[in-house]
Coordinates of C-alpha atoms and ligand atoms in Angstrom, one line a residue:
M1 CA -28.0 -8.1 -15.3
S2 CA -28.5 -8.2 -11.6
F3 CA -25.7 -5.6 -11.0
D4 CA -23.8 -2.8 -12.6
A5 CA -20.5 -4.1 -11.2
I6 CA -19.2 -6.9 -9.2
V7 CA -16.1 -6.3 -7.0
V8 CA -14.2 -9.2 -5.8
G9 CA -12.1 -8.5 -2.8
A10 CA -13.2 -6.0 -0.2
R11 CA -10.3 -4.5 1.4
V12 CA -8.5 -1.2 0.7
A13 CA -8.8 -1.3 -3.1
G14 CA -12.2 -3.2 -3.4
S15 CA -14.4 -1.3 -0.8
P16 CA -13.6 2.1 -1.9
T17 CA -14.1 1.2 -5.4
A18 CA -17.4 -0.4 -4.6
M19 CA -18.4 2.5 -2.3
L20 CA -17.7 5.0 -5.0
L21 CA -19.6 3.3 -7.7
A22 CA -22.6 2.9 -5.4
R23 CA -22.5 6.6 -4.5
A24 CA -22.5 7.4 -8.0
G25 CA -25.8 5.5 -8.2
H26 CA -24.8 2.1 -9.4
R27 CA -25.9 -1.3 -8.3
V28 CA -22.8 -3.1 -6.7
L29 CA -22.0 -6.4 -5.4
L30 CA -19.0 -6.7 -3.2
L31 CA -17.6 -10.2 -2.4
D32 CA -14.8 -11.5 -0.2
R33 CA -13.9 -14.9 0.9
A34 CA -12.7 -13.4 4.3
T35 CA -15.2 -12.4 7.0
F36 CA -14.4 -9.1 8.8
P37 CA -12.7 -7.8 10.9
S38 CA -9.9 -9.6 9.2
D39 CA -6.1 -9.1 9.2
V40 CA -3.8 -9.6 6.1
I41 CA 0.1 -9.7 5.9
S42 CA 0.8 -6.0 5.9
T43 CA 2.2 -3.2 8.0
H44 CA -0.4 -0.4 7.7
L45 CA 0.9 3.0 7.2
I46 CA -1.4 5.3 5.4
H47 CA 0.4 8.3 3.9
V48 CA -0.9 11.8 4.1
P49 CA -2.2 11.6 0.5
G50 CA -4.2 8.6 1.6
M51 CA -5.7 10.4 4.6
A52 CA -6.7 13.1 2.1
Y53 CA -8.6 10.5 -0.1
L54 CA -10.3 9.5 3.2
R55 CA -11.1 13.0 3.9
R56 CA -12.8 13.6 0.4
W57 CA -14.7 10.2 1.2
G58 CA -16.1 11.5 4.5
L59 CA -14.1 8.8 6.4
H60 CA -10.9 10.6 7.6
D61 CA -12.3 11.2 11.0
A62 CA -13.3 7.7 11.6
V63 CA -10.0 6.4 10.7
A64 CA -8.1 9.1 12.6
S65 CA -10.2 8.2 15.7
A66 CA -9.8 4.5 15.4
G67 CA -7.2 4.3 18.2
A68 CA -3.9 4.7 16.4
P69 CA -1.9 7.8 17.0
P70 CA -1.4 10.6 14.3
H71 CA 2.3 10.5 13.1
E72 CA 3.7 14.1 13.7
R73 CA 7.0 13.3 11.8
F74 CA 8.8 10.7 9.8
T75 CA 12.5 10.0 10.6
M76 CA 14.7 8.2 8.2
D77 CA 17.9 7.6 9.6
F78 CA 20.9 6.3 7.5
G79 CA 23.4 6.0 10.4
P80 CA 25.7 9.1 9.9
F81 CA 22.5 11.3 9.4
A82 CA 18.9 11.3 9.6
I83 CA 16.2 13.2 7.8
S84 CA 13.4 14.1 10.2
A85 CA 10.3 16.1 9.5
P86 CA 6.8 16.4 9.4
P87 CA 5.5 15.1 6.0
P88 CA 3.8 17.9 3.9
A89 CA 0.0 18.2 4.4
V90 CA -2.3 17.6 1.5
D91 CA -5.7 19.0 0.7
G92 CA -6.6 19.5 4.4
A93 CA -5.0 16.2 5.7
A94 CA -1.9 16.8 8.0
H95 CA -0.9 13.4 9.3
P96 CA -0.2 9.9 8.3
Y97 CA -1.7 7.2 10.5
C98 CA -1.0 3.5 11.0
V99 CA -4.3 1.8 11.6
R100 CA -4.5 -1.9 12.0
R101 CA -6.1 -3.6 9.0
T102 CA -8.6 -5.3 11.2
V103 CA -9.8 -1.8 11.9
L104 CA -9.2 0.0 8.6
D105 CA -10.6 -2.6 6.2
S106 CA -13.8 -2.8 8.4
I107 CA -14.4 0.9 8.2
L108 CA -14.0 0.9 4.5
L109 CA -16.3 -2.1 4.2
D110 CA -19.0 -0.4 6.5
A111 CA -18.7 2.7 4.3
A112 CA -19.4 0.5 1.0
R113 CA -22.3 -1.0 2.9
S114 CA -23.7 2.4 4.0
A115 CA -23.4 3.6 0.4
G116 CA -25.8 0.7 -0.7
V117 CA -23.4 -1.8 -1.9
T118 CA -24.6 -5.4 -1.4
V119 CA -21.9 -7.1 0.7
R120 CA -21.4 -10.9 0.9
E121 CA -18.5 -12.0 3.3
G122 CA -17.1 -15.6 3.5
V123 CA -17.9 -16.2 -0.4
T124 CA -15.2 -17.3 -2.6
V125 CA -15.2 -16.6 -6.4
T126 CA -13.8 -19.7 -8.2
E127 CA -14.5 -18.8 -11.7
L128 CA -15.8 -16.0 -14.2
V129 CA -18.7 -16.3 -16.4
V130 CA -17.7 -15.5 -19.9
E131 CA -20.1 -15.2 -22.9
D132 CA -18.9 -14.3 -26.4
G133 CA -15.3 -13.5 -25.2
R134 CA -16.7 -11.1 -22.6
V135 CA -16.8 -11.3 -18.8
V136 CA -20.4 -11.1 -17.6
G137 CA -20.3 -12.5 -14.0
V138 CA -18.7 -14.5 -11.4
R139 CA -19.3 -18.1 -9.9
G140 CA -18.5 -19.8 -6.7
D141 CA -19.6 -22.7 -4.5
G142 CA -23.5 -22.5 -5.0
F143 CA -23.8 -19.0 -6.6
E144 CA -23.6 -17.3 -9.9
E145 CA -24.0 -13.4 -10.6
Y146 CA -24.0 -11.3 -13.4
A147 CA -22.9 -7.7 -14.0
R148 CA -21.8 -5.4 -16.7
I149 CA -18.1 -5.5 -15.3
V150 CA -16.4 -7.6 -12.9
I151 CA -13.5 -5.9 -11.0
G152 CA -10.8 -7.9 -9.4
A153 CA -9.8 -6.3 -6.1
D154 CA -8.4 -9.7 -5.0
G155 CA -4.8 -9.0 -4.3
L156 CA -1.6 -10.4 -5.5
R157 CA -2.8 -13.8 -6.2
S158 CA -6.0 -12.6 -8.1
T159 CA -8.5 -15.1 -9.3
V160 CA -9.9 -12.7 -11.6
A161 CA -6.5 -12.0 -13.2
A162 CA -5.8 -15.8 -13.5
A163 CA -9.2 -16.5 -15.0
V164 CA -8.6 -13.8 -17.7
G165 CA -4.9 -14.8 -18.3
A166 CA -3.7 -11.2 -17.3
T167 CA 0.1 -11.1 -17.8
R168 CA 2.5 -9.1 -15.7
Y169 CA 4.9 -6.3 -17.3
T170 CA 7.7 -4.0 -16.1
E171 CA 8.3 -6.8 -13.5
T172 CA 11.2 -7.2 -11.0
P173 CA 11.2 -10.3 -8.9
A174 CA 11.0 -9.9 -5.2
L175 CA 14.0 -7.9 -3.8
T176 CA 13.4 -8.3 0.0
A177 CA 12.2 -10.6 2.7
C178 CA 10.0 -9.0 5.5
Y179 CA 9.4 -9.6 9.1
Y180 CA 7.2 -7.8 11.7
A181 CA 5.8 -8.2 15.1
Y182 CA 3.8 -6.0 17.5
Y183 CA 5.2 -4.7 20.9
R184 CA 3.2 -3.1 23.7
G185 CA 4.7 -0.1 25.4
V186 CA 7.4 0.9 23.3
E187 CA 8.6 4.4 24.6
P188 CA 7.2 6.6 21.8
R189 CA 8.8 8.8 19.5
E190 CA 6.7 11.5 17.2
G191 CA 5.9 9.0 14.4
A192 CA 7.2 6.5 12.0
E193 CA 11.1 5.6 12.4
I194 CA 12.9 4.1 9.4
Y195 CA 16.5 2.9 9.7
Q196 CA 18.4 2.1 6.7
L197 CA 21.4 0.4 7.9
G198 CA 23.4 -1.6 5.4
D199 CA 21.8 -4.6 4.3
R200 CA 18.9 -4.3 7.0
A201 CA 15.9 -2.0 7.2
V202 CA 14.4 -1.5 10.7
V203 CA 11.0 0.4 10.8
L204 CA 8.9 1.3 13.7
F205 CA 5.3 2.3 13.2
P206 CA 3.1 3.2 16.4
T207 CA -0.3 1.8 15.8
N208 CA -3.4 0.9 17.8
D209 CA -3.7 -0.3 21.4
D210 CA -0.5 1.3 22.5
E211 CA 1.2 -1.2 20.2
T212 CA 4.2 -0.6 17.8
C213 CA 4.7 -2.6 14.7
V214 CA 8.3 -3.3 14.5
F215 CA 9.6 -4.3 11.0
V216 CA 12.7 -5.7 9.7
A217 CA 13.7 -6.3 6.0
C218 CA 16.7 -8.1 4.6
P219 CA 17.7 -8.7 0.8
I220 CA 16.2 -11.6 -0.7
A221 CA 19.4 -13.1 -1.2
Q222 CA 19.7 -13.5 2.4
F223 CA 16.2 -15.1 2.9
H224 CA 17.1 -18.6 3.4
E225 CA 20.0 -17.7 5.9
F226 CA 17.6 -15.4 7.7
R227 CA 14.8 -18.0 8.2
T228 CA 17.3 -20.7 9.6
D229 CA 16.9 -18.5 13.0
V230 CA 14.2 -15.7 12.3
E231 CA 14.2 -14.6 16.1
A232 CA 17.9 -14.2 16.3
N233 CA 18.4 -12.6 13.0
Y234 CA 15.4 -10.2 13.7
A235 CA 17.1 -9.5 17.1
E236 CA 20.4 -8.9 15.5
A237 CA 19.0 -6.4 13.0
L238 CA 17.4 -4.6 16.0
S239 CA 20.7 -4.5 17.7
R240 CA 22.2 -2.5 14.9
V241 CA 20.3 0.4 16.3
P242 CA 21.2 0.2 20.0
P243 CA 18.6 3.0 21.3
V244 CA 15.7 1.2 19.4
A245 CA 16.9 -2.3 20.9
T246 CA 16.8 -0.9 24.3
R247 CA 13.2 0.5 23.8
I248 CA 12.1 -2.8 22.5
A249 CA 13.8 -4.8 25.2
A250 CA 11.7 -2.9 27.9
A251 CA 8.4 -3.6 25.8
T252 CA 6.2 -6.7 25.6
R253 CA 5.8 -8.7 22.4
S254 CA 2.1 -9.3 21.8
G255 CA 1.6 -12.1 19.3
R256 CA 3.7 -14.0 16.5
M257 CA 6.1 -13.0 14.1
H258 CA 4.7 -12.3 10.6
A259 CA 6.8 -12.9 7.6
T260 CA 6.7 -12.7 3.8
A261 CA 9.1 -13.1 0.9
D262 CA 6.3 -12.9 -1.8
V263 CA 6.7 -9.2 -2.6
P264 CA 7.1 -9.0 -6.4
N265 CA 7.0 -5.8 -8.2
F266 CA 5.1 -5.5 -11.4
F267 CA 2.1 -4.0 -13.2
R268 CA -0.4 -6.6 -14.5
Q269 CA -2.8 -6.3 -17.6
S270 CA -5.7 -4.6 -15.7
A271 CA -8.5 -4.0 -18.4
G272 CA -10.3 -6.2 -20.9
P273 CA -13.9 -6.8 -22.3
G274 CA -16.1 -6.5 -19.1
W275 CA -13.3 -6.8 -16.5
A276 CA -10.7 -4.7 -14.7
L277 CA -8.3 -5.0 -11.9
V278 CA -7.5 -2.6 -9.0
G279 CA -5.1 -2.5 -6.1
D280 CA -2.3 -5.2 -5.6
A281 CA -4.3 -7.2 -8.2
G282 CA -3.0 -4.8 -10.9
Y283 CA 0.0 -3.2 -9.4
H284 CA 2.2 -4.9 -6.8
K285 CA 5.4 -3.7 -5.3
D286 CA 7.7 -4.3 -2.3
P287 CA 6.4 -2.6 0.9
V288 CA 9.6 -0.4 1.2
M289 CA 7.7 2.9 0.4
A290 CA 4.6 1.7 2.5
A291 CA 2.5 2.8 -0.4
G292 CA 0.1 -0.1 -1.2
I293 CA -2.8 1.4 0.8
T294 CA -2.5 5.0 -0.4
D295 CA -2.0 3.6 -4.1
A296 CA -5.1 1.5 -3.9
F297 CA -7.2 4.5 -2.9
V298 CA -5.9 6.6 -5.8
C299 CA -6.5 3.7 -8.0
A300 CA -10.0 2.9 -6.8
S301 CA -10.9 6.6 -7.4
L302 CA -9.6 6.5 -10.8
L303 CA -11.2 3.1 -11.7
A304 CA -14.5 4.1 -10.1
D305 CA -14.6 7.6 -12.3
A306 CA -13.9 5.4 -15.4
V307 CA -16.6 2.8 -14.8
H308 CA -19.0 5.6 -13.9
S309 CA -18.4 7.3 -17.2
G310 CA -18.4 4.1 -19.0
L311 CA -21.7 3.0 -17.5
S312 CA -23.3 6.3 -18.2
A313 CA -25.4 6.7 -21.2
G314 CA -23.2 6.9 -24.4
G315 CA -20.2 5.7 -22.5
D316 CA -17.7 3.1 -23.8
L317 CA -17.2 1.0 -20.8
D318 CA -14.1 -0.9 -22.1
A319 CA -12.3 2.3 -23.6
A320 CA -13.0 4.2 -20.1
V321 CA -11.3 1.3 -18.3
A322 CA -8.4 1.1 -20.6
A323 CA -7.8 4.8 -20.2
Y324 CA -7.8 4.2 -16.4
V325 CA -5.0 1.6 -16.9
E326 CA -3.0 4.2 -19.1
E327 CA -3.3 6.8 -16.4
R328 CA -2.3 4.3 -13.5
D329 CA 0.8 3.2 -15.3
R330 CA 1.7 6.9 -16.2
R331 CA 1.5 7.9 -12.7
F332 CA 3.1 5.0 -11.0
L333 CA 6.0 3.8 -13.1
P334 CA 8.4 6.2 -11.6
A335 CA 7.2 5.0 -8.1
L336 CA 7.7 1.4 -9.2
Q337 CA 11.1 2.0 -10.3
L338 CA 12.2 3.9 -7.1
T339 CA 10.7 1.1 -5.1
C340 CA 12.9 -1.2 -6.9
Q341 CA 15.9 0.9 -6.5
L342 CA 15.2 1.4 -2.5
A343 CA 14.3 -2.3 -2.1
S344 CA 17.6 -3.4 -3.8
M345 CA 19.2 -2.2 -0.4
E346 CA 22.3 -1.1 -2.3
P347 CA 24.2 1.6 -0.5
P348 CA 23.6 4.9 -1.9
T349 CA 25.9 6.3 -4.4
P350 CA 28.2 9.1 -3.1
E351 CA 25.9 11.7 -5.1
M352 CA 22.9 10.3 -3.4
A353 CA 24.6 10.2 0.1
A354 CA 25.6 13.8 -0.4
L355 CA 22.0 14.8 -1.5
F356 CA 20.5 13.0 1.6
A357 CA 23.1 14.7 3.9
T358 CA 22.1 18.1 2.5
I359 CA 18.4 17.4 2.7
A360 CA 18.9 16.3 6.5
A361 CA 20.4 19.6 7.4
S362 CA 17.3 21.5 6.3
P363 CA 13.9 21.1 7.9
A364 CA 12.1 22.6 5.0
E365 CA 13.9 20.3 2.5
S366 CA 13.4 17.3 4.6
T367 CA 9.5 17.9 4.7
R368 CA 9.9 18.3 0.8
F369 CA 11.7 15.2 0.6
F370 CA 9.0 13.4 2.4
G371 CA 6.5 14.6 -0.2
V372 CA 8.3 12.4 -2.6
L373 CA 8.1 9.3 -0.3
Q374 CA 4.5 9.8 0.4
G375 CA 3.6 10.4 -3.3
S376 CA 2.3 14.0 -3.2
T377 CA 5.4 15.3 -5.0
P378 CA 6.0 13.7 -8.7
I379 CA 9.3 11.9 -8.5
P380 CA 10.4 13.1 -12.0
E381 CA 9.9 16.7 -10.6
Y382 CA 11.8 16.2 -7.6
F383 CA 14.8 14.5 -9.2
A384 CA 15.1 16.9 -12.1
P385 CA 18.5 18.2 -12.4
D386 CA 17.3 21.9 -11.7
N387 CA 15.6 20.8 -8.4
L388 CA 18.6 18.8 -7.4
G389 CA 20.9 21.6 -8.1
R390 CA 18.6 24.0 -6.2
I391 CA 18.8 21.7 -3.0
M392 CA 22.5 21.2 -3.4
S393 CA 22.9 24.9 -3.4
G394 CA 20.9 25.5 -0.5
A395 CA 18.4 27.7 -2.3
Q396 CA 14.8 27.7 -1.1
G397 CA 12.1 26.1 -3.1
Ligands
FAD1 C1 5.1 -6.9 4.7 C2 4.1 -5.9 4.0 C3 3.9 -4.7 4.4 C4 3.2 -3.7 3.9 N1 3.1 -2.4 4.6 C5 2.3 -1.5 4.1 C6 2.2 -0.2 4.6 O1 2.8 0.1 5.8 N2 1.4 0.7 4.0 C7 0.8 0.6 2.9 O2 0.2 1.4 2.3 N3 0.9 -0.8 2.1 C8 1.6 -1.7 2.9 N4 1.7 -2.9 2.3 C9 1.0 -3.1 1.0 C10 -0.5 -3.4 1.3 O3 -0.7 -4.4 2.2 C11 -1.3 -3.8 0.0 O4 -0.9 -2.9 -1.1 C12 -2.7 -3.8 0.3 O5 -3.1 -4.7 1.1 C13 -3.4 -4.3 -1.2 O6 -4.7 -4.2 -1.0 P1 -5.9 -4.8 -1.9 O7 -7.3 -4.5 -1.5 O8 -5.5 -4.5 -3.5 O9 -5.6 -6.5 -1.7 P2 -5.6 -7.3 -0.6 O10 -5.4 -6.6 0.7 O11 -4.7 -8.6 -0.9 O12 -7.0 -7.9 -0.3 C14 -7.7 -8.8 -1.5 C15 -8.9 -9.4 -0.9 O13 -9.5 -10.2 -1.9 C16 -9.9 -11.3 -1.1 N5 -10.0 -12.4 -2.3 C17 -8.9 -12.8 -2.9 N6 -9.3 -13.9 -3.8 C18 -10.7 -13.9 -3.5 C19 -11.6 -14.8 -4.1 N7 -11.3 -15.6 -5.2 N8 -13.0 -14.7 -3.8 C20 -13.3 -13.9 -2.9 N9 -12.4 -12.8 -2.4 C21 -11.3 -13.1 -2.6 C22 -9.2 -11.6 -0.1 O14 -9.9 -12.4 0.9 C23 -8.9 -10.2 0.4 O15 -9.6 -9.8 1.5 C24 2.4 -3.9 2.7 C25 2.5 -5.1 2.2 C26 3.4 -6.2 2.7 C27 3.5 -7.6 2.2

């Protein structure tokens, strides 16, 4: 074997996985069909726990100083009331950042390269090499490479997943359609603004180069109607928040509209003999919680630990990787369920509306609530009857 691990896909899941394995002393090949810097269809909020992972990896300051402002607070506006507060700090990381993927993904790829990973850009993997039922390598146009494990970090339409026939489970088809564009010179607030207004979500993320990413989502049932006149429907969504519409009108659009309705929600079988999946390839969901990057960091860390122990003397690689998938699903099932609930854009029940209004009235409670959205407070713990009772009674946590 020329390599211990081959990682296919060099973005927020693949580069950290490769970097961590190389730092642990393994020989790693990282392949991507893109050449970097490269963009991808995605807004780019990194939640505080994601920044905490970057801090652990020694990359926090590189990302924090990459030209996007720190988000001092989140604001979630439901019309009649708004929850607005700083999100809670995690392990020395205090702020979320919204760094353009052209910038973030290059920082991660450079970190992998600096850790000793062999990187090849502009290279497409077309098939896996399988011997005696075990994946032992990858093939592409004019190349073939071998390793003890092949890791698919190759996104929603994963070639690795297709080649091994990995099936989806806990699946809910796409619930929203997403549109976003960048505007220069939008009068700033203190961070991300999320407006949940009936059947539209409007989100503002300040990002690099004095630009703001302005995102609009509608229910998937309205996708065809929306796309008949995207610009008019996008503007109509913004007009539902008049102060936002005024700020956008005074700014300058830079570049085209980005759109996707390809946002299904699922786990995918992510481990088998000689292979594993990480990031969107193994766990995909609607962007409503803006969690894909942070979750990719969590899963990269879990998978790298598992592969390292499996590759170590006396280790059982397949068992270690299977345990990674179990842990991933245990951690993220509640988030997948909450994502689908939020992405359904159903109006909140009277109980939920009362809960949100109570939270909105308390700065401390608002910060705790954002702990759930950013993934640092376990969802079952937060929505446990005792905790909901405490919130509604106004008691301190
Ligand atoms: C509209 C939208 C908004 C979003 N907003 C946010 C947000 O604000 N915050 C957040 O955290 N998440 C957000 N997400 C989710 C986030 O974009 C994804 O979770 C994240 O990009 C997944 O990263 P990944 O590394 O797993 O895969 P990807 O980013 O999809 O990268 C996969 C890589 O694999 C490469 N590849 C694929 N096939 C091959 C092959 N055969 N050979 C070689 N290379 C290959 C591709 O070139 C690509 O570079 C959003 C998603 C969408 C759709």
